[in-house]
Amino acid sequence: MLVLALDTATPTVTAGVVEVPPDRSAGITIRAVRATHDARKHGELLLPGALAACAEAGIALADLDAVVVGIGPGPFTGLRIGMVTAAALGDALDLPVHGVCSLDAIAADTDGVDGPLIVATDARRREVYWAAYAGDARIAGPHVEAPASLVARIPELGAVAAAGACAGGTGLRVVSPESPGPGGLVACAADAVRAGGRPGPLEPLYLRRPDAVAPGPRKPARTG
Amino acid sequence: MTGRRGTIVLGIETSCDETGVGVVSLDDAGGVELLADEIASSVDEHARFGGVVPEVASRAHLQAMVPAVHRALATAGVRPGDVAAVAVTAGPGLAGALLVGVAAAKAYAAAWDVPLYGVNHLAAHVAVDTLQHGPLPPCLALLVSGGHSSLLDVPDLAGPVTPLGATIDDAAGEAFDKVARLLGLPFPGGPHIDRVGRDGDPAAIAFPRGLTGPRDAAFDFSFSGLKTAVARHVEGLQRAGIPVPVADVAASFQEAVVDVLTAKAVRAARERGAETMVLGGGVAANSRLRALAQQRCAAAGIVLRVPRPRLCTDNGAMVAALGAHLLAGGAQPSPLDLPADSSMPVTEVLVG
Ligand SMILES: [Zn+2]
């Protein structure tokens, strides 16, 4: 099965074509990847990247069997571009669209970590998005917190390594990757892709409420 | 194509708080017909904030986008494979909100393998009139809403458009919202001021007409001073313990706004030799603006065209209409790396 993987939850704009064999014991194959690091150009880069990945894989959009997309957490404006692109492609091509926590996708792409893992990415405003993993399971998060709050949790989580662009702030051994890749994204949804069902609507992991304050009592206009 | 239908164009609009998806049919003679006009509005979510909150609007667009496209296609009775082009508002507007629509439009255009047109929101406000009144001769357009107050010279819908003037501070619709709040009326304020003002005397209070001095920019607008004048008037009464005559204040404020808008628009039309004027934007639904524009245009021998209120406010049909005119005119489609441009100049009708 051919899967288009998209993620815009980090400054990296990721698009890739991944092949998922029907047999669970066979590994997935990355057929093509377009990943560009530019936090301000998610909207410009994503769809051309997806088309270029399809071209490199020698397929048309119509050949796809599913779409997998990172649902964050991530800075909102960029995150929405990946999600609405995935939703619209799925709708137009009549394909199932599977949402995957973007931190889970990073964790799935790490290698050689012998013990619990922290994934931490940039949430701006001096905070990080983070989650903790043991084996294949997420054991904490996703949260958005100050790096110090995450660091304070590390002993209790028993983490031995960290991935994601903010991994360096944990004081743990840093492992790659920094951002979600097509392999990790699709690995997190491979069972659902094989099952072939129709997932529910995508729900973004914003983790923060919108910045908006209801106005207080009206200030008098200056007179005189 | 289905039956005798012409070429189908889908339009997507997300520049502010309305997720709009419209479907139009373009015939061989260049005429456009409205087939669907779906709108999901997040206006209620903004009401308690007294204005549109960009992040709230953007979140709502993401949720509403695909269902709105579904409903629009179903209402129009066209299959996805019938769509011949996708048009989308590329700007101006709220950056995060625009991006949702632009990304969705690219995905639909690529998946359906049809051309994409990234168009100007203001030009689309003018183009929408063709859905109701047919082909549009060269015209002068007055666009007034919560986001814009502009006078445009539009020789042709496919562009280029010449901006003659715009607000230098608040948009007219913003002034309506702020004055409504001052008078204890709900958001959005325009319809409430209009309703309450019908029982008031528009000449009760002589509120200032901004930028109408002999040395002021002939076609620019200013509504900030007016808003302050209304606030001072209301507070003066409150301090003196006099009940605020809400209907008179609303009517007098409204009169000050529409007097300036229509006077400048008619003067601009005369100066540019335009024989047709189009009103657009949410404030074009205001009954007093329609009436005074009609009266002054008639006196000046100008044909006034005002689309029905539903077409005046932000919607996807206007974007589809402009897309259809561009398609008919053989315009070059926009590239798939089309950016959203929150401050897109109105001189740019289509992102090339
Ligand atoms: Zn508008």
PDB file of N, CA and C in Angstrom, chain B residues 84-88 109 113-119 323 326-327 329-338 350-352:
ATOM      1  N   ALA B  84     -13.681  22.253 -12.753  1.00  0.00           N
ATOM      2  CA  ALA B  84     -12.687  22.550 -13.784  1.00  0.00           C
ATOM      3  C   ALA B  84     -11.589  23.487 -13.293  1.00  0.00           C
ATOM      4  N   ALA B  85     -11.827  24.160 -12.195  1.00  0.00           N
ATOM      5  CA  ALA B  85     -10.804  25.064 -11.635  1.00  0.00           C
ATOM      6  C   ALA B  85     -11.148  25.348 -10.178  1.00  0.00           C
ATOM      7  N   VAL B  86     -10.101  25.636  -9.391  1.00  0.00           N
ATOM      8  CA  VAL B  86     -10.278  26.006  -7.991  1.00  0.00           C
ATOM      9  C   VAL B  86      -9.719  27.411  -7.808  1.00  0.00           C
ATOM     10  N   ALA B  87     -10.523  28.300  -7.225  1.00  0.00           N
ATOM     11  CA  ALA B  87     -10.043  29.644  -6.907  1.00  0.00           C
ATOM     12  C   ALA B  87     -10.034  29.804  -5.400  1.00  0.00           C
ATOM     13  N   VAL B  88      -9.098  30.602  -4.890  1.00  0.00           N
ATOM     14  CA  VAL B  88      -8.997  30.792  -3.442  1.00  0.00           C
ATOM     15  C   VAL B  88      -8.543  32.211  -3.151  1.00  0.00           C
ATOM     16  N   ALA B 109      -6.953  21.304  -5.889  1.00  0.00           N
ATOM     17  CA  ALA B 109      -6.564  21.523  -7.290  1.00  0.00           C
ATOM     18  C   ALA B 109      -5.604  20.433  -7.764  1.00  0.00           C
ATOM     19  N   ASP B 113      -6.422  17.645 -10.344  1.00  0.00           N
ATOM     20  CA  ASP B 113      -5.612  17.971 -11.526  1.00  0.00           C
ATOM     21  C   ASP B 113      -6.266  19.081 -12.357  1.00  0.00           C
ATOM     22  N   VAL B 114      -6.617  20.170 -11.676  1.00  0.00           N
ATOM     23  CA  VAL B 114      -7.226  21.331 -12.344  1.00  0.00           C
ATOM     24  C   VAL B 114      -6.438  22.590 -11.966  1.00  0.00           C
ATOM     25  N   PRO B 115      -6.577  23.672 -12.755  1.00  0.00           N
ATOM     26  CA  PRO B 115      -5.834  24.888 -12.426  1.00  0.00           C
ATOM     27  C   PRO B 115      -6.289  25.534 -11.115  1.00  0.00           C
ATOM     28  N   LEU B 116      -5.334  26.244 -10.484  1.00  0.00           N
ATOM     29  CA  LEU B 116      -5.573  26.948  -9.227  1.00  0.00           C
ATOM     30  C   LEU B 116      -5.425  28.441  -9.481  1.00  0.00           C
ATOM     31  N   TYR B 117      -6.372  29.242  -8.977  1.00  0.00           N
ATOM     32  CA  TYR B 117      -6.269  30.694  -9.084  1.00  0.00           C
ATOM     33  C   TYR B 117      -6.259  31.302  -7.685  1.00  0.00           C
ATOM     34  N   GLY B 118      -5.131  31.888  -7.293  1.00  0.00           N
ATOM     35  CA  GLY B 118      -5.037  32.595  -6.014  1.00  0.00           C
ATOM     36  C   GLY B 118      -5.428  34.043  -6.261  1.00  0.00           C
ATOM     37  N   VAL B 119      -6.596  34.463  -5.730  1.00  0.00           N
ATOM     38  CA  VAL B 119      -7.152  35.750  -6.133  1.00  0.00           C
ATOM     39  C   VAL B 119      -7.224  36.745  -4.973  1.00  0.00           C
ATOM     40  N   GLY B 323     -12.751  33.712 -10.002  1.00  0.00           N
ATOM     41  CA  GLY B 323     -11.994  32.630 -10.636  1.00  0.00           C
ATOM     42  C   GLY B 323     -12.560  32.297 -12.011  1.00  0.00           C
ATOM     43  N   LEU B 326     -11.600  34.950 -14.507  1.00  0.00           N
ATOM     44  CA  LEU B 326     -10.184  34.818 -14.869  1.00  0.00           C
ATOM     45  C   LEU B 326      -9.985  33.641 -15.823  1.00  0.00           C
ATOM     46  N   LEU B 327     -10.667  32.547 -15.528  1.00  0.00           N
ATOM     47  CA  LEU B 327     -10.586  31.364 -16.389  1.00  0.00           C
ATOM     48  C   LEU B 327     -11.105  31.715 -17.792  1.00  0.00           C
ATOM     49  N   GLY B 329     -11.170  34.553 -19.159  1.00  0.00           N
ATOM     50  CA  GLY B 329     -10.257  35.493 -19.809  1.00  0.00           C
ATOM     51  C   GLY B 329      -8.912  34.874 -20.166  1.00  0.00           C
ATOM     52  N   GLY B 330      -8.766  33.586 -19.916  1.00  0.00           N
ATOM     53  CA  GLY B 330      -7.528  32.904 -20.278  1.00  0.00           C
ATOM     54  C   GLY B 330      -6.346  33.239 -19.385  1.00  0.00           C
ATOM     55  N   ALA B 331      -6.629  33.635 -18.122  1.00  0.00           N
ATOM     56  CA  ALA B 331      -5.533  33.991 -17.211  1.00  0.00           C
ATOM     57  C   ALA B 331      -4.657  32.785 -16.895  1.00  0.00           C
ATOM     58  N   GLN B 332      -3.395  33.064 -16.659  1.00  0.00           N
ATOM     59  CA  GLN B 332      -2.435  32.025 -16.300  1.00  0.00           C
ATOM     60  C   GLN B 332      -2.712  31.582 -14.857  1.00  0.00           C
ATOM     61  N   PRO B 333      -2.872  30.277 -14.607  1.00  0.00           N
ATOM     62  CA  PRO B 333      -3.118  29.838 -13.222  1.00  0.00           C
ATOM     63  C   PRO B 333      -1.958  30.176 -12.284  1.00  0.00           C
ATOM     64  N   SER B 334      -2.237  30.181 -10.998  1.00  0.00           N
ATOM     65  CA  SER B 334      -1.201  30.424  -9.988  1.00  0.00           C
ATOM     66  C   SER B 334      -0.387  29.156  -9.785  1.00  0.00           C
ATOM     67  N   PRO B 335       0.875  29.307  -9.390  1.00  0.00           N
ATOM     68  CA  PRO B 335       1.699  28.118  -9.116  1.00  0.00           C
ATOM     69  C   PRO B 335       1.295  27.467  -7.795  1.00  0.00           C
ATOM     70  N   LEU B 336       1.659  26.202  -7.615  1.00  0.00           N
ATOM     71  CA  LEU B 336       1.278  25.484  -6.394  1.00  0.00           C
ATOM     72  C   LEU B 336       2.127  25.879  -5.184  1.00  0.00           C
ATOM     73  N   ASP B 337       3.153  26.734  -5.403  1.00  0.00           N
ATOM     74  CA  ASP B 337       3.860  27.265  -4.230  1.00  0.00           C
ATOM     75  C   ASP B 337       3.333  28.660  -3.882  1.00  0.00           C
ATOM     76  N   LEU B 338       2.123  28.948  -4.373  1.00  0.00           N
ATOM     77  CA  LEU B 338       1.411  30.182  -4.079  1.00  0.00           C
ATOM     78  C   LEU B 338       1.435  30.501  -2.579  1.00  0.00           C
ATOM     79  N   LEU B 350      -4.758  38.669  -9.321  1.00  0.00           N
ATOM     80  CA  LEU B 350      -4.441  37.234  -9.372  1.00  0.00           C
ATOM     81  C   LEU B 350      -2.962  37.064  -9.065  1.00  0.00           C
ATOM     82  N   VAL B 351      -2.634  36.087  -8.213  1.00  0.00           N
ATOM     83  CA  VAL B 351      -1.225  35.791  -7.955  1.00  0.00           C
ATOM     84  C   VAL B 351      -0.689  34.969  -9.122  1.00  0.00           C
ATOM     85  N   GLY B 352       0.267  35.536  -9.838  1.00  0.00           N
ATOM     86  CA  GLY B 352       0.801  34.859 -11.026  1.00  0.00           C
ATOM     87  C   GLY B 352       1.971  33.971 -10.700  1.00  0.00           C
TER      88      GLY B 352
END
